mmCIF file of C-alpha atoms (C1' of nucleotides) in Angstrom:
data_model
loop_
_atom_site.group_PDB
_atom_site.id
_atom_site.type_symbol
_atom_site.label_atom_id
_atom_site.label_comp_id
_atom_site.label_asym_id
_atom_site.label_seq_id
_atom_site.Cartn_x
_atom_site.Cartn_y
_atom_site.Cartn_z
ATOM 1 C CA MET A 27 -15.925 0.765 9.542
ATOM 2 C CA SER A 28 -19.141 -0.423 7.972
ATOM 3 C CA ARG A 29 -19.311 -3.403 5.701
ATOM 4 C CA THR A 30 -21.925 -2.578 3.142
ATOM 5 C CA PRO A 31 -22.670 -5.609 1.023
ATOM 6 C CA SER A 32 -21.775 -5.851 -2.644
ATOM 7 C CA ALA A 33 -23.001 -2.778 -4.552
ATOM 8 C CA ASP A 34 -20.478 -0.035 -3.794
ATOM 9 C CA ARG A 35 -17.642 -2.320 -2.832
ATOM 10 C CA PRO A 36 -14.520 -2.475 -4.979
ATOM 11 C CA ALA A 37 -14.468 -5.181 -7.645
ATOM 12 C CA ALA A 38 -10.862 -6.023 -6.815
ATOM 13 C CA TRP A 39 -7.842 -4.794 -4.902
ATOM 14 C CA ILE A 40 -4.239 -4.149 -5.745
ATOM 15 C CA LEU A 41 -1.766 -5.236 -3.080
ATOM 16 C CA LYS A 42 1.736 -3.839 -3.436
ATOM 17 C CA SER A 43 4.818 -5.593 -2.203
ATOM 18 C CA GLU A 44 8.510 -5.469 -2.954
ATOM 19 C CA PRO A 45 9.393 -8.806 -4.579
ATOM 20 C CA ASP A 46 12.832 -8.758 -2.924
ATOM 21 C CA VAL A 47 11.090 -8.739 0.435
ATOM 22 C CA PHE A 48 7.940 -10.738 -0.317
ATOM 23 C CA GLY A 49 6.887 -11.393 -3.890
ATOM 24 C CA ILE A 50 4.408 -13.625 -5.702
ATOM 25 C CA ASP A 51 6.914 -16.505 -5.557
ATOM 26 C CA HIS A 52 7.052 -16.296 -1.781
ATOM 27 C CA LEU A 53 3.273 -16.340 -1.578
ATOM 28 C CA MET A 54 2.839 -19.331 -3.900
ATOM 29 C CA LYS A 55 5.391 -21.283 -1.844
ATOM 30 C CA ALA A 56 3.867 -20.371 1.523
ATOM 31 C CA LYS A 57 1.849 -22.893 3.522
ATOM 32 C CA ASP A 58 -1.616 -23.098 1.916
ATOM 33 C CA LYS A 59 -0.348 -20.277 -0.333
ATOM 34 C CA CYS A 60 -1.477 -17.984 2.462
ATOM 35 C CA THR A 61 0.057 -15.080 4.332
ATOM 36 C CA LEU A 62 -1.127 -12.464 6.782
ATOM 37 C CA TRP A 63 -0.713 -9.118 5.051
ATOM 38 C CA ASP A 64 1.126 -7.354 7.839
ATOM 39 C CA GLY A 65 3.328 -4.310 8.251
ATOM 40 C CA VAL A 66 1.029 -1.786 6.595
ATOM 41 C CA ARG A 67 1.290 1.451 8.568
ATOM 42 C CA ASN A 68 -0.788 3.884 6.602
ATOM 43 C CA TYR A 69 -4.355 4.679 7.599
ATOM 44 C CA GLN A 70 -5.836 4.789 4.140
ATOM 45 C CA ALA A 71 -4.282 1.446 3.287
ATOM 46 C CA ARG A 72 -5.392 0.108 6.666
ATOM 47 C CA ASN A 73 -8.983 1.095 5.941
ATOM 48 C CA ASN A 74 -8.809 -0.783 2.659
ATOM 49 C CA LEU A 75 -7.404 -3.883 4.363
ATOM 50 C CA VAL A 76 -10.200 -3.812 6.925
ATOM 51 C CA ALA A 77 -12.831 -3.450 4.185
ATOM 52 C CA MET A 78 -11.733 -6.673 2.521
ATOM 53 C CA GLN A 79 -14.092 -9.624 2.633
ATOM 54 C CA VAL A 80 -13.511 -13.325 2.186
ATOM 55 C CA GLY A 81 -13.408 -14.196 -1.498
ATOM 56 C CA ASP A 82 -12.452 -10.718 -2.649
ATOM 57 C CA LYS A 83 -10.131 -10.729 -5.619
ATOM 58 C CA GLY A 84 -6.784 -9.043 -5.563
ATOM 59 C CA TYR A 85 -3.821 -8.420 -7.820
ATOM 60 C CA PHE A 86 -0.325 -8.936 -6.473
ATOM 61 C CA TYR A 87 1.713 -5.932 -7.552
ATOM 62 C CA HIS A 88 5.493 -5.851 -7.496
ATOM 63 C CA SER A 89 6.857 -2.435 -6.520
ATOM 64 C CA SER A 90 10.342 -0.963 -6.205
ATOM 65 C CA CYS A 91 11.971 -3.490 -8.497
ATOM 66 C CA ASP A 92 13.208 -3.989 -12.060
ATOM 67 C CA LEU A 93 9.877 -5.040 -13.503
ATOM 68 C CA ILE A 94 7.124 -3.103 -11.774
ATOM 69 C CA GLY A 95 3.577 -4.307 -12.289
ATOM 70 C CA ILE A 96 0.960 -6.964 -11.643
ATOM 71 C CA ALA A 97 2.556 -10.367 -11.115
ATOM 72 C CA GLY A 98 -0.314 -12.559 -10.000
ATOM 73 C CA GLU A 99 -3.780 -12.999 -8.614
ATOM 74 C CA VAL A 100 -4.800 -13.476 -5.009
ATOM 75 C CA ARG A 101 -7.971 -13.885 -3.013
ATOM 76 C CA ILE A 102 -8.849 -12.821 0.479
ATOM 77 C CA ALA A 103 -8.958 -15.977 2.597
ATOM 78 C CA ALA A 104 -9.892 -14.355 5.915
ATOM 79 C CA VAL A 105 -10.946 -10.910 7.082
ATOM 80 C CA ALA A 106 -8.425 -8.750 8.870
ATOM 81 C CA VAL A 107 -7.325 -9.504 12.422
ATOM 82 C CA PRO A 108 -5.037 -7.305 14.543
ATOM 83 C CA ASP A 109 -1.535 -7.226 13.073
ATOM 84 C CA GLU A 110 0.616 -8.973 15.700
ATOM 85 C CA SER A 111 3.753 -7.092 14.704
ATOM 86 C CA GLN A 112 2.372 -3.861 16.166
ATOM 87 C CA PHE A 113 2.650 -5.387 19.677
ATOM 88 C CA ASP A 114 6.160 -6.753 19.222
ATOM 89 C CA SER A 115 8.763 -4.313 20.506
ATOM 90 C CA GLN A 116 11.413 -6.231 18.587
ATOM 91 C CA SER A 117 9.589 -5.802 15.285
ATOM 92 C CA GLU A 118 10.340 -3.012 12.850
ATOM 93 C CA TYR A 119 6.568 -2.592 12.674
ATOM 94 C CA PHE A 120 6.160 -2.091 16.429
ATOM 95 C CA ASP A 121 3.719 0.675 17.336
ATOM 96 C CA ALA A 122 4.063 1.871 20.924
ATOM 97 C CA LYS A 123 0.735 3.672 20.732
ATOM 98 C CA SER A 124 -1.180 0.549 19.842
ATOM 99 C CA THR A 125 -2.787 -1.658 22.500
ATOM 100 C CA ARG A 126 -4.438 -5.070 22.404
ATOM 101 C CA GLU A 127 -7.636 -3.426 23.570
ATOM 102 C CA LYS A 128 -7.413 -0.885 20.776
ATOM 103 C CA PRO A 129 -5.216 -2.109 17.934
ATOM 104 C CA ARG A 130 -4.450 0.306 15.153
ATOM 105 C CA TRP A 131 -3.279 -2.049 12.438
ATOM 106 C CA PHE A 132 -4.921 -5.055 10.854
ATOM 107 C CA SER A 133 -3.966 -7.904 8.552
ATOM 108 C CA PRO A 134 -6.255 -9.905 6.297
ATOM 109 C CA LYS A 135 -5.200 -13.378 5.216
ATOM 110 C CA VAL A 136 -4.219 -13.349 1.563
ATOM 111 C CA GLN A 137 -4.052 -16.505 -0.537
ATOM 112 C CA GLY A 138 -2.231 -16.928 -3.813
ATOM 113 C CA VAL A 139 -4.456 -17.946 -6.722
ATOM 114 C CA ARG A 140 -1.930 -17.893 -9.547
ATOM 115 C CA LYS A 141 1.310 -16.422 -10.631
ATOM 116 C CA HIS A 142 0.839 -14.840 -14.028
ATOM 117 C CA ASN A 143 2.880 -15.961 -16.987
ATOM 118 C CA GLY A 144 4.910 -12.777 -16.702
ATOM 119 C CA VAL A 145 4.352 -9.315 -15.288
ATOM 120 C CA LEU A 146 1.741 -6.865 -16.547
ATOM 121 C CA PRO A 147 3.963 -3.793 -16.499
ATOM 122 C CA ARG A 148 3.009 -0.536 -14.860
ATOM 123 C CA GLU A 149 3.840 1.266 -18.092
ATOM 124 C CA VAL A 150 1.199 -0.796 -19.908
ATOM 125 C CA LEU A 151 -1.348 -0.007 -17.206
ATOM 126 C CA ALA A 152 -0.415 3.661 -17.573
ATOM 127 C CA LYS A 153 -1.626 3.679 -21.178
ATOM 128 C CA THR A 154 -5.169 2.795 -20.133
ATOM 129 C CA ALA A 155 -7.940 4.413 -18.115
ATOM 130 C CA LEU A 156 -6.180 3.014 -15.085
ATOM 131 C CA VAL A 157 -4.137 6.226 -15.018
ATOM 132 C CA LYS A 158 -7.217 7.603 -13.280
ATOM 133 C CA SER A 159 -7.157 4.876 -10.641
ATOM 134 C CA GLN A 160 -5.549 5.330 -7.272
ATOM 135 C CA LEU A 161 -2.657 3.199 -8.487
ATOM 136 C CA PHE A 162 -1.519 6.308 -10.343
ATOM 137 C CA THR A 163 -3.232 9.152 -8.510
ATOM 138 C CA HIS A 164 -2.065 7.949 -5.077
ATOM 139 C CA SER A 165 1.366 6.669 -5.928
ATOM 140 C CA ARG A 166 2.361 5.892 -2.359
ATOM 141 C CA LEU A 167 -0.759 3.985 -1.367
ATOM 142 C CA SER A 168 0.032 0.275 -1.025
ATOM 143 C CA VAL A 169 -3.497 -1.135 -0.934
ATOM 144 C CA ILE A 170 -5.742 0.119 -3.702
ATOM 145 C CA PRO A 171 -9.387 -0.497 -4.629
ATOM 146 C CA LEU A 172 -10.364 -1.059 -8.254
ATOM 147 C CA THR A 173 -13.772 -0.395 -9.747
ATOM 148 C CA ALA A 174 -15.440 -3.019 -11.927
ATOM 149 C CA ALA A 175 -14.436 -1.052 -15.022
ATOM 150 C CA GLU A 176 -10.830 -0.897 -13.889
ATOM 151 C CA GLU A 177 -10.774 -4.607 -13.119
ATOM 152 C CA ARG A 178 -12.092 -5.334 -16.617
ATOM 153 C CA ILE A 179 -9.220 -3.377 -18.122
ATOM 154 C CA VAL A 180 -6.706 -5.421 -16.154
ATOM 155 C CA GLU A 181 -8.367 -8.695 -17.175
ATOM 156 C CA LYS A 182 -8.362 -7.658 -20.809
ATOM 157 C CA LEU A 183 -4.667 -6.818 -20.700
ATOM 158 C CA LEU A 184 -3.945 -10.168 -19.062
ATOM 159 C CA VAL A 185 -5.924 -12.071 -21.700
ATOM 160 C CA THR A 186 -4.414 -10.194 -24.622
ATOM 161 C CA GLY A 187 -0.970 -11.136 -23.383
ATOM 162 C CA LYS A 188 0.459 -7.767 -22.519
ATOM 163 C CA LEU A 189 2.754 -9.563 -20.120
ATOM 164 C CA ARG A 190 6.473 -9.232 -20.031
ATOM 165 C "C1'" DG B 27 20.863 7.398 -5.763
ATOM 166 C "C1'" DC B 28 17.694 11.074 -6.545
ATOM 167 C "C1'" DC B 29 13.661 13.353 -5.860
ATOM 168 C "C1'" DA B 30 8.598 14.285 -5.892
ATOM 169 C "C1'" DA B 31 4.595 13.294 -3.390
ATOM 170 C "C1'" DC B 32 2.586 13.127 0.656
ATOM 171 C "C1'" DG B 33 1.615 11.403 5.396
ATOM 172 C "C1'" DT B 34 3.011 12.305 10.240
ATOM 173 C "C1'" DT B 35 4.851 14.858 14.062
ATOM 174 C "C1'" DG B 36 5.449 18.458 17.106
ATOM 175 C "C1'" DG B 37 6.032 23.387 18.314
ATOM 176 C "C1'" DC B 38 3.468 27.274 18.792
ATOM 177 C "C1'" DG C 19 -5.649 24.096 14.658
ATOM 178 C "C1'" DC C 20 -1.895 25.586 11.691
ATOM 179 C "C1'" DC C 21 2.121 24.688 9.411
ATOM 180 C "C1'" DA C 22 7.097 23.763 9.026
ATOM 181 C "C1'" DA C 23 10.129 20.037 9.486
ATOM 182 C "C1'" DC C 24 10.823 15.557 8.852
ATOM 183 C "C1'" DG C 25 10.408 10.719 7.299
ATOM 184 C "C1'" DT C 26 8.863 7.305 4.008
ATOM 185 C "C1'" DT C 27 7.359 5.451 -0.335
ATOM 186 C "C1'" DG C 28 8.138 4.300 -4.749
ATOM 187 C "C1'" DG C 29 9.095 5.467 -9.672
ATOM 188 C "C1'" DC C 30 12.756 6.634 -12.487
#
DNA sequence: GCCAACGTTGGC
DNA sequence: GCCAACGTTGGC
């Protein structure tokens, strides 16, 4: 996986999580507001996690819940390291085909920046050009890159108070 | 709880 | 290498 600097890199990421399991509140209360983003077991999402660089911006997205949408902002605090849970036979994320020499799954360190003053609902995002983003075209992908134009749309919606 | 989308697995 | 079966995700 190459790490080409700036130009064609995403302007921001969307990180999905179920708030009942781990939501923005959990992140903001964590030590240093940091967590290792583990448990992702999808190759496309994995590739996105590995492409993340320190300082990258992300949006914390609540999925599979009452109020689906963007709930906060995060930043990447450290590049991805092998996801420990893949080696743990007791873990639900255990992967028997993964080895320490050749890990399959990786976890960047994600730090909470802020919890928004409400949730920017998915249905609001759906009314914008974001319908063309992978958030909508790849509904099951849990780690999603945003272009600069897409990020601007999100920022605008946040500023204009489309929160619920 | 249902179901569509879609990624993964395994038989051939 | 194809493709049917199966499992999972996630919106509704």
